[in-house]
Amino acid sequence: MDLSTPRGMRDFLPGEMAARERVFSTVRRVYSLYGFPPMETPALESVPVLTAKCGDDVAKQVFRVQDSDLGLRFDLTVPLARAVAGNSSLAKPFKRCCVARVWRREEPQKGRFREFWQADADIIGSASMRCEAELLAAACDALSALGFTGAKIRVNSRKLLSAAMEKLGLPPEKEFAVFRSLDKLEKIGAEGVGKELAGKGFSEAEIAGLLSFGEIRGSSAEKISGARELLAGAGRAEEGLEELEEILSLFSGYAASRACGIEVDFALVRGLDYYTGPIFEISAGKGGVGSLAGGGRYDDLIALYGAPPTPAVGISLGIERILELLKAQAGDSGAAPASRVFVAPVKPEFYPCALSALQEFRAAGVPAEIDLMERSLRKQLDYANSSGIPFAAIVGEREKKEGKVTLRNLESGEEKLVSASDAAKSIST
Amino acid sequence: MDLSTPRGMRDFLPGEMAARERVFSTVRRVYSLYGFPPMETPALESVPVLTAKCGDDVAKQVFRVQDSDLGLRFDLTVPLARAVAGNSSLAKPFKRCCVARVWRREEPQKGRFREFWQADADIIGSASMRCEAELLAAACDALSALGFTGAKIRVNSRKLLSAAMEKLGLPPEKEFAVFRSLDKLEKIGAEGVGKELAGKGFSEAEIAGLLSFGEIRGSSAEKISGARELLAGAGRAEEGLEELEEILSLFSGYAASRACGIEVDFALVRGLDYYTGPIFEISAGKGGVGSLAGGGRYDDLIALYGAPPTPAVGISLGIERILELLKAQAGDSGAAPASRVFVAPVKPEFYPCALSALQEFRAAGVPAEIDLMERSLRKQLDYANSSGIPFAAIVGEREKKEGKVTLRNLESGEEKLVSASDAAKSIST
């Protein structure tokens, strides 16, 4: 029988899990300071809900369930939109966070998995750019709390991308085909994107026009004024540019703006079809290998599920990428032991007495374990040592008589005879 | 488009989620005191791994993925066994906990879902009954910490059930058919079980014999001695009985035994095929409606996946049942607000100043939010009130000039003009 995990999916043994839990709890703590309470939805959704607005590429990646119309969610935004559309009584703005797994049936690559975790925060019901600024600040605070310095935000707007299409005389129904090609700019370069667009039937002039918008250079203010000129009068370009200006201005009011740079990048596209306004990505400072977080505004998604028009915006931290970079930074720091103290009866007859000591440690909040293998004292201490447990509490004849334990520091070898409760106090962290 | 959650699956909006998170974190904390570190495995496993030893009923309930041999896990034990079999380097005993979702494609009923959470702790690599006692104590401590009083443990052993089969001259390959019927004793009564067994071709005498074993009455000690007589010489009856005696004796050394009663119940079976030795269930004291936790020893499961013989035992807390009972006990206590304070700019021009105050609260660890809807002060305070946020920090002309906020207690209406950092101190919990 094949015992490997399914392709692109992983076991997280306790050592690795500890690092993941640290990231999860840090992100949850920051989100909670921002007033985002946790919410959960099912792992499965109906395929029509999942694929209503994700684009063909992602729709193909849905793991579908046999003999049903169900599939595993590929992100946390679509289930949120479905839940909000189905619960009209929710007070607005409705805010929630969610740190959970999602699944995509795509080709696994280094750092890209078929089961992975996202950590999302979303604000439903407000069209104000204050939301974008809050979300960016929350994500930057979370990244800072995780130890990332010099992260960089890039922002763009789907309104500008649409306006650029209009300016070139391209019909709106070709938007997603264009966006999906442009999204690969970082990966395959301008030439690759040009080839792909040519393959989709776009003319040389159209391709040049599309690429030239992404290539406006300068400071954010200069780029905005360049785009204002280039896109003058097209679609909702002016609205999109004013929103970007507002985000830049609001974000500068957050302390997070001192830790995280922000700049306009007209080449930013994002892969999902449901975005309608500002979009953003945050990358690690050095190297800029891929994005640590991304998101944007999806004002039409909730209405698509039959609700009244409901503006919405969200951000998603890429837990796997974050963990990969933290691991590379820290090296493999090794697993923290599950227990602070190993309670070791010298012989089986002292087990009941050792059990009492064990319970004193736990009652004092000290994670503690006892020999479950009925091993010799020596083998017990070998196990405690190799597990990295820092202390042993040994219980034998003398300890039983005096109602104490011999507390041994397994690193220094130092020993003292103390009551279990005193031992607990002295080793609690 | 149908916006309901998939059948038997649920959204957990923030109010309900808060109650769930409290249960999750309490269970995790107790498990961690017992030295069980968290571990995760994929939601999907190969169907051959999943169905190797679960029994036909459960095998039929696996959600299978189209065009693959994958299915959603129906419990957390099988993935653990697969992972341990595939990682021979793990030091023994290997302990881990896991609080996570599982899926079963069965008929949803009151309190029974197609997606639900389990909270498992397992010990791999030790055949000692010390493990059973540890797991029972951990589960009882968790239930006590959650507020359950008078929970009751029932224990039995698959070795005794097998011996009873042998005594009646029934072949071992019929065991699982018998066990699955006997498992329904509580649900459909002796008559129902008898009918079902008759339908499976068992004779009246065999059925009477099987049921009579389950009906041995008296104290645990009396039941054990009754079974010792009834099953004398059959299979591993004596071994099974001695193990039960050992569990009773070891468990009495835990303080948990004062909160949780324990008794032998030969009618206890458990639904899964992989158990080999002691099995147990914990039910709530009063009424005894269903089980809050269950588990047992599965010494053959890991070897089934190709590893050397590896004894193992685990317990699983039924999160859904626990939450259902807590809800019934507490009534609907209403959602705790996501934030402690709502920062309200009197007019948009005070937003930057309000942002500063907002950040002071968050920096002091006080969950805080700000108006994201660009609403009037009155509407902002209405929202804060209706969200149950206890305080508002109002920022207008005077507050801006003095670098302070007006902190209003939204329940009493009391106000004071203070610096944001003093306000944070006075309302932090």
mmCIF file with all atom_site columns, N, CA and C in Angstrom, chain A residues 149-177:
data_model
loop_
_atom_site.group_PDB
_atom_site.id
_atom_site.type_symbol
_atom_site.label_atom_id
_atom_site.label_alt_id
_atom_site.label_comp_id
_atom_site.label_asym_id
_atom_site.label_entity_id
_atom_site.label_seq_id
_atom_site.pdbx_PDB_ins_code
_atom_site.Cartn_x
_atom_site.Cartn_y
_atom_site.Cartn_z
_atom_site.occupancy
_atom_site.B_iso_or_equiv
_atom_site.pdbx_formal_charge
_atom_site.auth_seq_id
_atom_site.auth_comp_id
_atom_site.auth_asym_id
_atom_site.auth_atom_id
_atom_site.pdbx_PDB_model_num
ATOM 1  N N  . THR A 1 149 ? 11.022  42.224 7.915   1.00 0.00 ? 149 THR A N  1
ATOM 2  C CA . THR A 1 149 ? 11.285  43.659 7.844   1.00 0.00 ? 149 THR A CA 1
ATOM 3  C C  . THR A 1 149 ? 11.382  44.061 6.383   1.00 0.00 ? 149 THR A C  1
ATOM 4  N N  . GLY A 1 150 ? 10.978  45.282 6.112   1.00 0.00 ? 150 GLY A N  1
ATOM 5  C CA . GLY A 1 150 ? 11.132  45.799 4.758   1.00 0.00 ? 150 GLY A CA 1
ATOM 6  C C  . GLY A 1 150 ? 10.209  45.180 3.738   1.00 0.00 ? 150 GLY A C  1
ATOM 7  N N  . ALA A 1 151 ? 9.049   44.681 4.174   1.00 0.00 ? 151 ALA A N  1
ATOM 8  C CA . ALA A 1 151 ? 8.085   44.175 3.197   1.00 0.00 ? 151 ALA A CA 1
ATOM 9  C C  . ALA A 1 151 ? 7.598   45.332 2.328   1.00 0.00 ? 151 ALA A C  1
ATOM 10 N N  . LYS A 1 152 ? 7.125   45.007 1.142   1.00 0.00 ? 152 LYS A N  1
ATOM 11 C CA . LYS A 1 152 ? 6.767   46.041 0.176   1.00 0.00 ? 152 LYS A CA 1
ATOM 12 C C  . LYS A 1 152 ? 5.388   45.757 -0.404  1.00 0.00 ? 152 LYS A C  1
ATOM 13 N N  . ILE A 1 153 ? 4.531   46.792 -0.354  1.00 0.00 ? 153 ILE A N  1
ATOM 14 C CA . ILE A 1 153 ? 3.188   46.659 -0.911  1.00 0.00 ? 153 ILE A CA 1
ATOM 15 C C  . ILE A 1 153 ? 3.173   47.213 -2.327  1.00 0.00 ? 153 ILE A C  1
ATOM 16 N N  . ARG A 1 154 ? 2.570   46.505 -3.249  1.00 0.00 ? 154 ARG A N  1
ATOM 17 C CA . ARG A 1 154 ? 2.278   47.055 -4.565  1.00 0.00 ? 154 ARG A CA 1
ATOM 18 C C  . ARG A 1 154 ? 0.767   47.115 -4.729  1.00 0.00 ? 154 ARG A C  1
ATOM 19 N N  . VAL A 1 155 ? 0.270   48.252 -5.250  1.00 0.00 ? 155 VAL A N  1
ATOM 20 C CA . VAL A 1 155 ? -1.181  48.403 -5.466  1.00 0.00 ? 155 VAL A CA 1
ATOM 21 C C  . VAL A 1 155 ? -1.446  48.772 -6.916  1.00 0.00 ? 155 VAL A C  1
ATOM 22 N N  . ASN A 1 156 ? -2.599  48.350 -7.391  1.00 0.00 ? 156 ASN A N  1
ATOM 23 C CA . ASN A 1 156 ? -3.090  48.704 -8.712  1.00 0.00 ? 156 ASN A CA 1
ATOM 24 C C  . ASN A 1 156 ? -4.607  48.695 -8.606  1.00 0.00 ? 156 ASN A C  1
ATOM 25 N N  . SER A 1 157 ? -5.288  48.908 -9.714  1.00 0.00 ? 157 SER A N  1
ATOM 26 C CA . SER A 1 157 ? -6.743  48.834 -9.690  1.00 0.00 ? 157 SER A CA 1
ATOM 27 C C  . SER A 1 157 ? -7.246  48.183 -10.959 1.00 0.00 ? 157 SER A C  1
ATOM 28 N N  . ARG A 1 158 ? -8.185  47.266 -10.804 1.00 0.00 ? 158 ARG A N  1
ATOM 29 C CA . ARG A 1 158 ? -8.809  46.636 -11.962 1.00 0.00 ? 158 ARG A CA 1
ATOM 30 C C  . ARG A 1 158 ? -9.507  47.683 -12.834 1.00 0.00 ? 158 ARG A C  1
ATOM 31 N N  . LYS A 1 159 ? -9.921  48.795 -12.196 1.00 0.00 ? 159 LYS A N  1
ATOM 32 C CA . LYS A 1 159 ? -10.575 49.855 -12.969 1.00 0.00 ? 159 LYS A CA 1
ATOM 33 C C  . LYS A 1 159 ? -9.620  50.432 -14.005 1.00 0.00 ? 159 LYS A C  1
ATOM 34 N N  . LEU A 1 160 ? -8.345  50.493 -13.663 1.00 0.00 ? 160 LEU A N  1
ATOM 35 C CA . LEU A 1 160 ? -7.356  51.034 -14.596 1.00 0.00 ? 160 LEU A CA 1
ATOM 36 C C  . LEU A 1 160 ? -7.056  50.032 -15.706 1.00 0.00 ? 160 LEU A C  1
ATOM 37 N N  . LEU A 1 161 ? -6.960  48.768 -15.321 1.00 0.00 ? 161 LEU A N  1
ATOM 38 C CA . LEU A 1 161 ? -6.719  47.746 -16.334 1.00 0.00 ? 161 LEU A CA 1
ATOM 39 C C  . LEU A 1 161 ? -7.868  47.731 -17.339 1.00 0.00 ? 161 LEU A C  1
ATOM 40 N N  . SER A 1 162 ? -9.120  47.850 -16.804 1.00 0.00 ? 162 SER A N  1
ATOM 41 C CA . SER A 1 162 ? -10.279 47.880 -17.704 1.00 0.00 ? 162 SER A CA 1
ATOM 42 C C  . SER A 1 162 ? -10.247 49.118 -18.597 1.00 0.00 ? 162 SER A C  1
ATOM 43 N N  . ALA A 1 163 ? -9.876  50.253 -18.007 1.00 0.00 ? 163 ALA A N  1
ATOM 44 C CA . ALA A 1 163 ? -9.817  51.492 -18.784 1.00 0.00 ? 163 ALA A CA 1
ATOM 45 C C  . ALA A 1 163 ? -8.773  51.384 -19.896 1.00 0.00 ? 163 ALA A C  1
ATOM 46 N N  . ALA A 1 164 ? -7.658  50.743 -19.586 1.00 0.00 ? 164 ALA A N  1
ATOM 47 C CA . ALA A 1 164 ? -6.620  50.563 -20.597 1.00 0.00 ? 164 ALA A CA 1
ATOM 48 C C  . ALA A 1 164 ? -7.155  49.728 -21.758 1.00 0.00 ? 164 ALA A C  1
ATOM 49 N N  . MET A 1 165 ? -7.924  48.708 -21.433 1.00 0.00 ? 165 MET A N  1
ATOM 50 C CA . MET A 1 165 ? -8.565  47.890 -22.476 1.00 0.00 ? 165 MET A CA 1
ATOM 51 C C  . MET A 1 165 ? -9.474  48.773 -23.339 1.00 0.00 ? 165 MET A C  1
ATOM 52 N N  . GLU A 1 166 ? -10.283 49.582 -22.665 1.00 0.00 ? 166 GLU A N  1
ATOM 53 C CA . GLU A 1 166 ? -11.226 50.441 -23.385 1.00 0.00 ? 166 GLU A CA 1
ATOM 54 C C  . GLU A 1 166 ? -10.489 51.393 -24.316 1.00 0.00 ? 166 GLU A C  1
ATOM 55 N N  . LYS A 1 167 ? -9.436  51.979 -23.751 1.00 0.00 ? 167 LYS A N  1
ATOM 56 C CA . LYS A 1 167 ? -8.634  52.928 -24.533 1.00 0.00 ? 167 LYS A CA 1
ATOM 57 C C  . LYS A 1 167 ? -8.127  52.290 -25.822 1.00 0.00 ? 167 LYS A C  1
ATOM 58 N N  . LEU A 1 168 ? -7.812  51.003 -25.744 1.00 0.00 ? 168 LEU A N  1
ATOM 59 C CA . LEU A 1 168 ? -7.299  50.297 -26.922 1.00 0.00 ? 168 LEU A CA 1
ATOM 60 C C  . LEU A 1 168 ? -8.419  49.754 -27.799 1.00 0.00 ? 168 LEU A C  1
ATOM 61 N N  . GLY A 1 169 ? -9.655  50.030 -27.410 1.00 0.00 ? 169 GLY A N  1
ATOM 62 C CA . GLY A 1 169 ? -10.786 49.559 -28.204 1.00 0.00 ? 169 GLY A CA 1
ATOM 63 C C  . GLY A 1 169 ? -11.072 48.076 -28.036 1.00 0.00 ? 169 GLY A C  1
ATOM 64 N N  . LEU A 1 170 ? -10.547 47.498 -26.917 1.00 0.00 ? 170 LEU A N  1
ATOM 65 C CA . LEU A 1 170 ? -10.781 46.062 -26.690 1.00 0.00 ? 170 LEU A CA 1
ATOM 66 C C  . LEU A 1 170 ? -12.075 45.882 -25.891 1.00 0.00 ? 170 LEU A C  1
ATOM 67 N N  . PRO A 1 171 ? -12.879 44.891 -26.248 1.00 0.00 ? 171 PRO A N  1
ATOM 68 C CA . PRO A 1 171 ? -14.166 44.710 -25.569 1.00 0.00 ? 171 PRO A CA 1
ATOM 69 C C  . PRO A 1 171 ? -13.988 44.132 -24.151 1.00 0.00 ? 171 PRO A C  1
ATOM 70 N N  . PRO A 1 172 ? -14.882 44.521 -23.219 1.00 0.00 ? 172 PRO A N  1
ATOM 71 C CA . PRO A 1 172 ? -14.771 44.076 -21.817 1.00 0.00 ? 172 PRO A CA 1
ATOM 72 C C  . PRO A 1 172 ? -14.753 42.562 -21.684 1.00 0.00 ? 172 PRO A C  1
ATOM 73 N N  . GLU A 1 173 ? -15.435 41.853 -22.593 1.00 0.00 ? 173 GLU A N  1
ATOM 74 C CA . GLU A 1 173 ? -15.484 40.390 -22.409 1.00 0.00 ? 173 GLU A CA 1
ATOM 75 C C  . GLU A 1 173 ? -14.123 39.732 -22.639 1.00 0.00 ? 173 GLU A C  1
ATOM 76 N N  . LYS A 1 174 ? -13.173 40.513 -23.182 1.00 0.00 ? 174 LYS A N  1
ATOM 77 C CA . LYS A 1 174 ? -11.828 39.937 -23.329 1.00 0.00 ? 174 LYS A CA 1
ATOM 78 C C  . LYS A 1 174 ? -10.932 40.216 -22.114 1.00 0.00 ? 174 LYS A C  1
ATOM 79 N N  . GLU A 1 175 ? -11.500 40.958 -21.144 1.00 0.00 ? 175 GLU A N  1
ATOM 80 C CA . GLU A 1 175 ? -10.696 41.361 -19.987 1.00 0.00 ? 175 GLU A CA 1
ATOM 81 C C  . GLU A 1 175 ? -9.973  40.208 -19.310 1.00 0.00 ? 175 GLU A C  1
ATOM 82 N N  . PHE A 1 176 ? -10.745 39.156 -18.993 1.00 0.00 ? 176 PHE A N  1
ATOM 83 C CA . PHE A 1 176 ? -10.144 38.115 -18.164 1.00 0.00 ? 176 PHE A CA 1
ATOM 84 C C  . PHE A 1 176 ? -9.052  37.371 -18.913 1.00 0.00 ? 176 PHE A C  1
ATOM 85 N N  . ALA A 1 177 ? -9.243  37.195 -20.210 1.00 0.00 ? 177 ALA A N  1
ATOM 86 C CA . ALA A 1 177 ? -8.197  36.563 -21.017 1.00 0.00 ? 177 ALA A CA 1
ATOM 87 C C  . ALA A 1 177 ? -6.924  37.407 -20.953 1.00 0.00 ? 177 ALA A C  1
#
